[in-house]
Coordinates of C-alpha atoms in Angstrom, one line a residue:
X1 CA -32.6 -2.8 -19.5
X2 CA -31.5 1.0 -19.8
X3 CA -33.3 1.6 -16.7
X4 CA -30.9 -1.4 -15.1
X5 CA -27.8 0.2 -16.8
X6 CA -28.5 4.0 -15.1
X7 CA -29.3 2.2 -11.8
X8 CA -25.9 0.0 -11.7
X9 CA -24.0 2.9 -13.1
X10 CA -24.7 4.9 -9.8
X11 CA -24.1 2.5 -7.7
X12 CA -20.9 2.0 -8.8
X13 CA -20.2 5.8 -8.9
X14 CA -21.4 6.0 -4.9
X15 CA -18.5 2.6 -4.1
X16 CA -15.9 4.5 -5.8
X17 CA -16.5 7.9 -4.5
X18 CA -17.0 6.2 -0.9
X19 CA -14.1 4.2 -0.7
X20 CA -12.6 6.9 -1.5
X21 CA -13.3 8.7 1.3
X22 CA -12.6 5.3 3.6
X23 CA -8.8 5.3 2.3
X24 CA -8.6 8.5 2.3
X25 CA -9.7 9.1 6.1
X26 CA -9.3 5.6 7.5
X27 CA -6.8 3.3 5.8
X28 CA -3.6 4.6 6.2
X29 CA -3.2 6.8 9.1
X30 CA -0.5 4.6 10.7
X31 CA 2.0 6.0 8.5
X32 CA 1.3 9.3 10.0
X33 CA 2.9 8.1 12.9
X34 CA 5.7 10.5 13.0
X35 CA 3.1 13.1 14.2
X36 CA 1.2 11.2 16.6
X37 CA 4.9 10.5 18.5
X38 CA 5.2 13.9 19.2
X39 CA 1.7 13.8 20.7
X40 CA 2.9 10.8 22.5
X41 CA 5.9 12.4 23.7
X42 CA 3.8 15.2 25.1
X43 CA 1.6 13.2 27.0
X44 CA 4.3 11.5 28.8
X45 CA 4.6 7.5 27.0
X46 CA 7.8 5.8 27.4
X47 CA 9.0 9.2 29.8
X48 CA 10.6 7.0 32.5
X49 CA 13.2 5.8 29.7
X50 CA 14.2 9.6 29.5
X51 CA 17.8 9.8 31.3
X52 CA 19.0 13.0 33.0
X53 CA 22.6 13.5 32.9
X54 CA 24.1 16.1 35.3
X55 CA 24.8 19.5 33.1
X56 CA 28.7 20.0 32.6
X57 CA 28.3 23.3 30.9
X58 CA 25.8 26.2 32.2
X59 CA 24.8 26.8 28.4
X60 CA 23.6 23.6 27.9
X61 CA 19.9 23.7 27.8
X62 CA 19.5 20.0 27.0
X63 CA 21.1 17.1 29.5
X64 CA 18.2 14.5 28.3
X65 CA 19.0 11.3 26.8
X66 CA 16.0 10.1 25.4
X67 CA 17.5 7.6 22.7
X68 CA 15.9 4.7 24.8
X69 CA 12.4 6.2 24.2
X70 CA 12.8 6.6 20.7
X71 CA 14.0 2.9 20.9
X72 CA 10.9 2.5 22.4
X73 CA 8.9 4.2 20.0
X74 CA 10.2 3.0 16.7
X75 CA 9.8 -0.8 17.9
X76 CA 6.0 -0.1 17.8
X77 CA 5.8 1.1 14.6
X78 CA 8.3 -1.6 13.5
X79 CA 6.1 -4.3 15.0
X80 CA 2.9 -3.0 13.4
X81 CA 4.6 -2.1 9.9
X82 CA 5.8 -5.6 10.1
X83 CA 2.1 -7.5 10.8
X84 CA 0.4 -4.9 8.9
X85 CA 2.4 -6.7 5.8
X86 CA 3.3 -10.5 7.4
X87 CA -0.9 -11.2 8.6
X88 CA -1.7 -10.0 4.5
X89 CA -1.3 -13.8 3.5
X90 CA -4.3 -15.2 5.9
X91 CA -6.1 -11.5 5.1
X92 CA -5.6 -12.8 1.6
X93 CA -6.8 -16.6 1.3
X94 CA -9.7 -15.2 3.6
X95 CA -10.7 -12.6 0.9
X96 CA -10.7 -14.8 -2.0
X97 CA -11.8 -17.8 0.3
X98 CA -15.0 -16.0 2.0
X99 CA -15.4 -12.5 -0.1
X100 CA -15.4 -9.1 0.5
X101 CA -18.3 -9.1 3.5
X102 CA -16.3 -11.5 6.0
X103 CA -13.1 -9.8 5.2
X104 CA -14.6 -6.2 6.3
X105 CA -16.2 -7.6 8.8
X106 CA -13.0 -8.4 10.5
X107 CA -11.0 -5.5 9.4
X108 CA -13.5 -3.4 11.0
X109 CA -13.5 -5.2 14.6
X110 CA -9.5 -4.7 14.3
X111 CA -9.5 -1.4 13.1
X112 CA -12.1 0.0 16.5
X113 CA -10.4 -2.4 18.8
X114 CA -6.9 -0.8 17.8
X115 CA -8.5 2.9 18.1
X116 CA -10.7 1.9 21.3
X117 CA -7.0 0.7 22.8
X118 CA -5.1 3.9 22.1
X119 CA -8.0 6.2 23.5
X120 CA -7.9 4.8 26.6
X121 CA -4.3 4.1 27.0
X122 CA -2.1 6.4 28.8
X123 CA 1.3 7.1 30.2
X124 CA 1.2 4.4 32.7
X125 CA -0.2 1.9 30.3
X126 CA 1.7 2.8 27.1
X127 CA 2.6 -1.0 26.3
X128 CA -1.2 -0.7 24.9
X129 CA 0.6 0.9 21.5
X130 CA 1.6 -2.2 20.6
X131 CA -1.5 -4.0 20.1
X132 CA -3.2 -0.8 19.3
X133 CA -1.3 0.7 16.2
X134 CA -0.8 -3.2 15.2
X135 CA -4.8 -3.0 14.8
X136 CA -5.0 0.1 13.5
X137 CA -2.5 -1.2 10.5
X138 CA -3.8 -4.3 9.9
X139 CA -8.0 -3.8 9.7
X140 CA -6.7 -0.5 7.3
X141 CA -4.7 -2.8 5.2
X142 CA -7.4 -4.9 4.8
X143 CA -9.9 -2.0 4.2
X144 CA -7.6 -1.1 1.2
X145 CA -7.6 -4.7 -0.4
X146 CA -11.2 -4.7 -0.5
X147 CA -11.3 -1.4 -2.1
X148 CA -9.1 -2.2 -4.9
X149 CA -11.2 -4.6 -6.2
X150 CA -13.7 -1.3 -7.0
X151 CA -11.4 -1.0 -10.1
X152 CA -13.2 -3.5 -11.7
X153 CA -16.2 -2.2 -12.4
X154 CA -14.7 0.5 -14.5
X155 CA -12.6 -1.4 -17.1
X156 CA -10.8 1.1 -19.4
X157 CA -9.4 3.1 -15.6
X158 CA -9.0 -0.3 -13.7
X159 CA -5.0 0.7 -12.8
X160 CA -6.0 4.6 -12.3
X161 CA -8.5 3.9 -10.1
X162 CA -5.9 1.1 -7.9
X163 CA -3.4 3.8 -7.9
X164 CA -5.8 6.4 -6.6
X165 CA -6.9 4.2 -3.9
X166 CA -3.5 3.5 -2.9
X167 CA -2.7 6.9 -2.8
X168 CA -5.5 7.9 -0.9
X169 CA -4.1 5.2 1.4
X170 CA -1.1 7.2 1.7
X171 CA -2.2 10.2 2.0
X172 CA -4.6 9.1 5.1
X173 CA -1.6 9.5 7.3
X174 CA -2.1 13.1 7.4
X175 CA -5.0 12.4 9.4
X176 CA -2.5 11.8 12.1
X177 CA -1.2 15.2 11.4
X178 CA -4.9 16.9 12.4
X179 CA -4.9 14.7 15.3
X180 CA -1.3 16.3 16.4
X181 CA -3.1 20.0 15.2
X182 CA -6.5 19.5 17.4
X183 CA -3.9 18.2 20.4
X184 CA -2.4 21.6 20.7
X185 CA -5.6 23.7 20.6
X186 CA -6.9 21.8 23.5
X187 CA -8.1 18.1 21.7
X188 CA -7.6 15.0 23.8
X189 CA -5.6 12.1 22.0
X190 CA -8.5 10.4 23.7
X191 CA -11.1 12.6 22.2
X192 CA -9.7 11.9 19.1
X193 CA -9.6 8.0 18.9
X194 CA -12.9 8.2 20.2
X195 CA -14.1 9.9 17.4
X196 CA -12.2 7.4 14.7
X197 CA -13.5 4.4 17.0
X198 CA -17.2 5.4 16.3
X199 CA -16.4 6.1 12.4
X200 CA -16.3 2.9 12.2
X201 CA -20.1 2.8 11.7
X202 CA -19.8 4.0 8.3
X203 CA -17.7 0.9 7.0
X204 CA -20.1 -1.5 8.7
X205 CA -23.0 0.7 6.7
X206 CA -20.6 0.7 3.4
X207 CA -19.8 -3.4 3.6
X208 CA -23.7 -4.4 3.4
X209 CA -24.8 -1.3 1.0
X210 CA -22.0 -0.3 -1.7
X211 CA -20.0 -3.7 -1.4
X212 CA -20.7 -6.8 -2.5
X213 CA -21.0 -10.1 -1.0
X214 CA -18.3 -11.9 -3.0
X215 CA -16.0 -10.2 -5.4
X216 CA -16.4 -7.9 -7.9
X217 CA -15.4 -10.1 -10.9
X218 CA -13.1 -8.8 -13.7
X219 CA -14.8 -8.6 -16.7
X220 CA -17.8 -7.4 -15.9
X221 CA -21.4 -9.1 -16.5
X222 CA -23.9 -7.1 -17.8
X223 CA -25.8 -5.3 -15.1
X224 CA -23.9 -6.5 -12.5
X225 CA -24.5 -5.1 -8.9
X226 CA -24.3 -5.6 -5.3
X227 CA -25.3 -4.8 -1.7
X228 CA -28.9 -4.0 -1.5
X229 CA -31.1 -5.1 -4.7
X230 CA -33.8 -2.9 -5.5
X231 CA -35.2 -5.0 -8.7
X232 CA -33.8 -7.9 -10.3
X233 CA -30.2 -8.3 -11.6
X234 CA -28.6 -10.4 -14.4
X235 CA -25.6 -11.6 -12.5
X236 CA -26.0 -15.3 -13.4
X237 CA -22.5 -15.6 -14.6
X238 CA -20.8 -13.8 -11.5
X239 CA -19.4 -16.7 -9.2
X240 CA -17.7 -18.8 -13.1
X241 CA -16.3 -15.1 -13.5
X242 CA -15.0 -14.5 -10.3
X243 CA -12.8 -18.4 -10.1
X244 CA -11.3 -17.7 -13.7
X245 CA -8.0 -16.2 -15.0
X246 CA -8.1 -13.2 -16.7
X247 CA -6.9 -15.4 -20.2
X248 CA -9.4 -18.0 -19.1
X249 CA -12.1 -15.2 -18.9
X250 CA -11.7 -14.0 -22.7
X251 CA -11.5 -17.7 -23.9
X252 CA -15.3 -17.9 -22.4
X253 CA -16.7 -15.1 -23.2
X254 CA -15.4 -15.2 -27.6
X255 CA -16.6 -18.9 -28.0
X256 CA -18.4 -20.3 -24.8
X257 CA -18.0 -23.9 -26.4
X258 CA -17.7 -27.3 -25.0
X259 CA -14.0 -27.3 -26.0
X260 CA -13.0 -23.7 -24.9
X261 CA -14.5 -25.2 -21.6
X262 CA -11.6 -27.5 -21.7
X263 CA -9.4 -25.3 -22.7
X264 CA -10.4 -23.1 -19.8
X265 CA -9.2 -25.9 -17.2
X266 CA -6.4 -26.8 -18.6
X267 CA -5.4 -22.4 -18.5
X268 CA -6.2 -22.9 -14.9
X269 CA -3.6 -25.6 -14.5
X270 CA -0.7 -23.4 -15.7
X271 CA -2.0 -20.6 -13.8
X272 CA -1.7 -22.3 -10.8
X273 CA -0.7 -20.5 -6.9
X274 CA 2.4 -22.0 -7.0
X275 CA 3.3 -21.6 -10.3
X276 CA 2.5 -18.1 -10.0
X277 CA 5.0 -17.6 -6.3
X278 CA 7.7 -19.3 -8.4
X279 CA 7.8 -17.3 -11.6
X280 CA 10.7 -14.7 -11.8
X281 CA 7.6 -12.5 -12.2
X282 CA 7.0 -12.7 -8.5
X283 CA 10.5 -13.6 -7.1
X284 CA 11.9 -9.8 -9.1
X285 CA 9.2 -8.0 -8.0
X286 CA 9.0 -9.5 -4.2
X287 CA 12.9 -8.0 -4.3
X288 CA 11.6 -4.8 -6.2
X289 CA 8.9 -4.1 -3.2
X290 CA 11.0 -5.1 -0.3
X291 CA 13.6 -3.0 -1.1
X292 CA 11.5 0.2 -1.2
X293 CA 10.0 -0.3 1.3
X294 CA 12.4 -1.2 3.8
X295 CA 13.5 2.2 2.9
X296 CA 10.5 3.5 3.5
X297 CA 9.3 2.4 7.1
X298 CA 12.8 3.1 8.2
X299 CA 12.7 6.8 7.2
X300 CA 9.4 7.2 8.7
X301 CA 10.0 5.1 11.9
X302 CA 13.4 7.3 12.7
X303 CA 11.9 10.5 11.4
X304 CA 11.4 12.1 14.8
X305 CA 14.7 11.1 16.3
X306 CA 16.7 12.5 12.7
X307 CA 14.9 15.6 12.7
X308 CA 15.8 16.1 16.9
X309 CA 19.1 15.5 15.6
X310 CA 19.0 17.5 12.5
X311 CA 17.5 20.3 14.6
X312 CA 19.7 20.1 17.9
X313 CA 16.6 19.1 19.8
X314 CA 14.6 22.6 19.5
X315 CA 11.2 21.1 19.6
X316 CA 9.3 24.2 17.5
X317 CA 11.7 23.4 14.5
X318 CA 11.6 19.2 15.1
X319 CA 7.0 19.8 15.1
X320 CA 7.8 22.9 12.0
X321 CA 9.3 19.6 9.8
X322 CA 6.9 17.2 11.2
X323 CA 4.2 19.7 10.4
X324 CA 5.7 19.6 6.8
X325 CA 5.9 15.8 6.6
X326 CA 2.2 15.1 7.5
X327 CA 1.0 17.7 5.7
X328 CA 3.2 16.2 2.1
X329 CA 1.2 13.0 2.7
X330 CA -1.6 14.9 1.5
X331 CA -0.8 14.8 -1.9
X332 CA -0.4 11.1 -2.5
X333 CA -3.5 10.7 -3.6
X334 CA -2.5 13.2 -6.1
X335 CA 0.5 11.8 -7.1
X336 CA -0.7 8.1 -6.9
X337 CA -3.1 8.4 -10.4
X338 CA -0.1 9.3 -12.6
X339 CA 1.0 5.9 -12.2
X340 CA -2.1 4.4 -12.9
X341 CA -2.1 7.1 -16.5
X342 CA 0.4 5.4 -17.4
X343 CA -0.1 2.2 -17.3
X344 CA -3.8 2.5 -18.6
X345 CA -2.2 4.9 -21.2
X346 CA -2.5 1.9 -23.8
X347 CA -5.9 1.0 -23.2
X348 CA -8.5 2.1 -26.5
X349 CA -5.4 1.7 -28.6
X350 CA -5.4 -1.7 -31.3
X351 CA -3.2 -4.4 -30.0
X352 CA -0.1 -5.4 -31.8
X353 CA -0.8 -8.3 -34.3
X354 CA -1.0 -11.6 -31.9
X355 CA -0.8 -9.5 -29.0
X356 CA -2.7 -10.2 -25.7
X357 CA -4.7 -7.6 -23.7
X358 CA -2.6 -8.8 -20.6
X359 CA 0.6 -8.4 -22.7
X360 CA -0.4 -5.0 -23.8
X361 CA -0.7 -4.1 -20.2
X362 CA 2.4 -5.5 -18.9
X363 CA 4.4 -3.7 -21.5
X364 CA 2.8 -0.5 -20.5
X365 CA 4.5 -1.1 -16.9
X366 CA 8.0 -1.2 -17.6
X367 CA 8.1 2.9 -17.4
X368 CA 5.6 2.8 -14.2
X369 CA 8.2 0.0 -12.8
X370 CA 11.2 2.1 -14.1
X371 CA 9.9 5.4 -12.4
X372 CA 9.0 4.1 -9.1
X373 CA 12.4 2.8 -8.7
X374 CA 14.1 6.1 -10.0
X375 CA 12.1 7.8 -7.8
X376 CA 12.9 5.8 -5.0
X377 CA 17.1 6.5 -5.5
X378 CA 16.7 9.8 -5.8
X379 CA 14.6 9.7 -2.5
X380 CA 17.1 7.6 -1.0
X381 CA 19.7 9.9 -1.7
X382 CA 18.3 13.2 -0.7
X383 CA 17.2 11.4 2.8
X384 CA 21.2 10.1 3.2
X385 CA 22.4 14.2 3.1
X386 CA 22.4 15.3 6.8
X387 CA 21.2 19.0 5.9
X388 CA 17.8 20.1 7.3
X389 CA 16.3 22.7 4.6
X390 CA 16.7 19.5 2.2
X391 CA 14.2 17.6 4.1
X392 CA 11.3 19.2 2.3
X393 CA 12.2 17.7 -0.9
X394 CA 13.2 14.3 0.8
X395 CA 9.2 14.5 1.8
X396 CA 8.0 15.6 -1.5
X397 CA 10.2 12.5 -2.9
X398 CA 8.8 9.9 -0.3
X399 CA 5.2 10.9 -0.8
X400 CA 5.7 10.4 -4.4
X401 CA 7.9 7.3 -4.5
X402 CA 5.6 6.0 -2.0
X403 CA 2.4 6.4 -3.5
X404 CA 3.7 5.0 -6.8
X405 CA 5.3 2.0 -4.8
X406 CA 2.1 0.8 -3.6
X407 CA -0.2 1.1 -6.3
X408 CA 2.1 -0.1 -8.7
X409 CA 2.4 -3.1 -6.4
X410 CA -1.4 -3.9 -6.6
X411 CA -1.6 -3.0 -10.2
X412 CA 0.9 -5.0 -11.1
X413 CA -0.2 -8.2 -9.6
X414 CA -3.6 -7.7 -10.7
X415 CA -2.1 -7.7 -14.5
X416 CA 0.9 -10.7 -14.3
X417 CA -1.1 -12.9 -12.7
X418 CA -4.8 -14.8 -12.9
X419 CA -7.1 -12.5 -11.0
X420 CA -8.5 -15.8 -9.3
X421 CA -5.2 -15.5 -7.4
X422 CA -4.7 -12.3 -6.5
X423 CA -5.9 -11.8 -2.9
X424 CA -3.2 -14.6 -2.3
X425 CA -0.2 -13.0 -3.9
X426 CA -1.0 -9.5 -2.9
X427 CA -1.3 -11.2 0.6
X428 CA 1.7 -13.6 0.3
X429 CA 4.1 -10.5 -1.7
X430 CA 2.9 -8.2 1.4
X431 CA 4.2 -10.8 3.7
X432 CA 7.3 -12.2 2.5
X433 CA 8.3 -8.2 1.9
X434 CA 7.5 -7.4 5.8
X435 CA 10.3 -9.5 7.1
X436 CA 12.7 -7.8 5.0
X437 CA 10.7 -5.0 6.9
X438 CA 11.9 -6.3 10.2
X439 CA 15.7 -5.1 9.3
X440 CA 14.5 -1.5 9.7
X441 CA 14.6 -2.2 14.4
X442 CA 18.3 -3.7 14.0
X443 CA 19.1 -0.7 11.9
X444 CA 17.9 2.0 14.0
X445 CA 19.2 -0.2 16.5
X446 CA 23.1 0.3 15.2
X447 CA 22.5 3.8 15.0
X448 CA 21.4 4.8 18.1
X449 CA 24.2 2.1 19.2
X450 CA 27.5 2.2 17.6
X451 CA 26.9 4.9 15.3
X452 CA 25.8 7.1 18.1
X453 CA 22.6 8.9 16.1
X454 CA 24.7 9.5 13.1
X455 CA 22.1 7.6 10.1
X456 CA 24.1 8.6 7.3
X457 CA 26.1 5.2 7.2
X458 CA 23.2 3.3 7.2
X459 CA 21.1 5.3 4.7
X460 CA 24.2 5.2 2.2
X461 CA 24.2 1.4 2.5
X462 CA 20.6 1.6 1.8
X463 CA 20.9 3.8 -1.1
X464 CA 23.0 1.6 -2.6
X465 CA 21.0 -1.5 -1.9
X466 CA 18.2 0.1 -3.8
X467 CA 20.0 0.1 -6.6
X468 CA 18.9 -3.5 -6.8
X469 CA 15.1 -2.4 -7.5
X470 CA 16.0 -1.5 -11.5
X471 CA 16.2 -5.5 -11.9
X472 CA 12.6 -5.8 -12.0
X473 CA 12.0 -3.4 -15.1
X474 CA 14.8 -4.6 -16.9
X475 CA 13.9 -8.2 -16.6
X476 CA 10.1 -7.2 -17.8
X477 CA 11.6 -5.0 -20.5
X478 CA 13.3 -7.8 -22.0
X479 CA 10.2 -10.2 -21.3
X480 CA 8.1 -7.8 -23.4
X481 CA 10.8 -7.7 -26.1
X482 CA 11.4 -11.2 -26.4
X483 CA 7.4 -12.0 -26.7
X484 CA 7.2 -9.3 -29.4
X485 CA 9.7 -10.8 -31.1
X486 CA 8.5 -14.0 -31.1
X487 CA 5.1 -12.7 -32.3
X488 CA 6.8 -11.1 -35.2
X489 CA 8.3 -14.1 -36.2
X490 CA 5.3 -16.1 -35.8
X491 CA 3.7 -13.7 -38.0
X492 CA 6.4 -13.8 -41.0
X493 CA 5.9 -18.1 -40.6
X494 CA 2.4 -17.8 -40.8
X495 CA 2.5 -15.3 -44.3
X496 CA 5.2 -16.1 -46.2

């Protein structure tokens, strides 16, 4: 059995080293987008919506109008921010429908087909974008969901290990950024994709070797393992695990009696989908997410146009700050496992008299809850100050609002709600939070428009929408205070 227990335990230390290194150089790299425009730009996409105007003054070096190509530009990245969120739901109910294996399977012919699209695209055919970076997002997505789920086999870091997947997920947007770098010392875009496109062999090698078929359930059988057996495995008990609650789970495992059995189902029953999408659990933190990251995809998918504005169109200051954008995006994965410190900070400690283990760890996300939405203010504030030296510490901000966002958004879910569920409501939260998403095109639309370039009307408005997003760690502040309470007073009742 000891020999079973050393032979498990690497295995697990190989998935969560190698997924690493598939969020970190895969996942996320749409978000990098900001730097692959420039590329874009260079090679000629969208030119022919580039307007000359006749010079009026001698001085002026620039008589381009090239808002229409920005136009251009940010409706890609709006259309594949918006499926790489809205197609979640059916990526969802097919990962807790047909497992991990079918699920990668089809992330990874999205992912190559989006890369093989944009390496052989070109000027002439740049509607390709479209379907390509919408690929690219998606099969990532979907890369990262089946990661997460790696945070399972290493119970007392479950959230750290969510968070620092996530924030690798962020942080693969710089990869973008070394794409932009190897175009300028003589590196074809083509070049490039091609080399991403052929990557791709290592996730089909990871799905059947370091994944597993199924799920990995929550808790965790004894010797349980995956992908290719060498020996025989006691996972017996894998596929009850996998369809129960995490209350439903515990209730098994104390006293695995005829009537915990019952009292299993009827757990189940509460713990219903629906009952789950219409809890103020979900509804606050749908608002809490949406918010953000509206904010979000709209600062990155008007990034190049601000900082051409910011910099009066001198293109070795607007690639300096993109430079300095893509190369902040490396640290999410540094910032991404404070969040998940936090709300694992708890675990190893006694519970409170009564108290739950899923109680325990929602109360440890208030602050995480509180602090991603703090952030995000102060983020949304620095971006709304037209001054360009301030722009490094708007990035610095949005790398670390950003990386909290999202893995506080999986870790989250994974802790209010039955784990049976949560492919569904990541998928379905994901979703309903990308049509807000779509608000981000009309928006840039009104200030390339009316507001003639000028953002800071719109990013106030925004800044104070987000003021909105403290709802969601009040409301679970009180929650906590009210069930401790109540467990206090059960207490007194029970020993007079």
């Amino acid at each position: 059995m000891q020999g079973c227990e050393v032979g498990t335990r690497v295995r697990y230390w190989l998935t969560l080293a190698s997924g690493m290194l598939e969020c970190l150089c895969f996942a996320g790299v749409v978000f990098g987008y900001a730097s692959l425009v420039f590329v874009l730009k260079e090679d000629g996409y969208f030119g022919e919506l580039c307007i000359n105007h006749p010079s009026i003054n001698s001085s002026t070096t620039n008589n381009t109008d090239c808002s229409r190509q920005d136009e251009q530009f940010s409706l890609v990245f709006t259309i594949a921010s918006f499926l790489n969120n809205f197609l979640n739901l059916i990526n969802g109910f097919l990962f807790d429908r047909f497992g991990t294996m079918v699920t990668r399977l089809l992330a990874i012919s999205c992912y190559t087909t989006g890369t093989l699209l944009v390496a052989f695209s070109s000027a002439a055919s740049a509607l390709l974008l479209f379907p390509a970076l919408s690929c690219i997002a998606v099969g990532g997505l979907v890369l990262l969901l089946t990661n997460m789920q790696v945070g399972n086999l290493f119970a007392a870091h479950r959230f750290t290990i969510i968070t620092l997947y996530n924030g690798a997920f962020d942080s693969s947007s710089a990869v973008f950024l070394i794409v932009k770098v190897l175009y300028e010392q003589g590196i074809s875009l083509r070049s490039s994709f091609l080399f991403l496109s052929i990557s791709s062999v290592i996730h089909v090698l990871r799905t059947f070797l370091l994944m597993p078929r199924t799920h990995i359930p929550y808790l965790l059988p004894q010797c349980y393992t995956y992908g290719v057996h060498c020996g025989k495995a006691n996972t017996y008990n894998v596929e009850q695990v996998e369809k129960l609650g995490a209350g439903a789970m515990m209730v098994s495992q104390e006293t695995p009696t005829p009537e915990d059995s019952t009292e299993t189902k009827d757990t189940e029953k509460v713990t219903s989908f629906w009952s789950c999408v219409l809890s103020w659990f979900f509804l606050w933190h749908l608002l809490w997410l949406s918010i953000m990251q509206l904010r979000h995809y709209l600062f990155i998918g008007t990034l190049n146009p601000k900082l051409n504005r910011l910099a009066d169109s001198d293109p070795q200051l607007v690639s300096q700050y993109t430079n300095a954008f893509a190369v902040t995006q490396l640290f999410g994965v540094l910032c991404a496992p404070w969040n998940g410190l936090i709300m694992d900070r708890h675990k190893g400690k006694p519970l409170a008299a009564g108290e739950t283990e899923q109680e325990a760890d929602l109360r440890s996300s208030c602050l995480s809850l509180f602090l991603t939405s703090l952030q995000c203010l102060l983020f949304s504030v620095c971006a709304s100050i037209p001054v360009l030296p301030l722009q490094y510490l708007t990035f610095i901000l949005q790398v670390l609002n950003r990386s909290f966002l999202y893995g506080g958004n999986a870790a989250f879910i994974s802790i209010a709600f039955p784990s049976c569920h949560f492919g569904k409501l990541y998928g379905l939260v994901m979703s309903l939070s990308a049509i807000i998403s779509l608000l981000q095109y009309p928006c840039f639309a009104l200030v390339e428009g009316a507001l003639d370039g000028n953002h800071f009307y719109v990013d106030i408005a925004l800044t104070l929408l987000t003021l909105l997003v403290f709802i969601h760690p009040v409301y679970i502040f009180i929650h906590c205070r009210k069930e401790a309470s109540r467990r206090k007073n059960n207490t007194q009742a029970s020993h007079p």
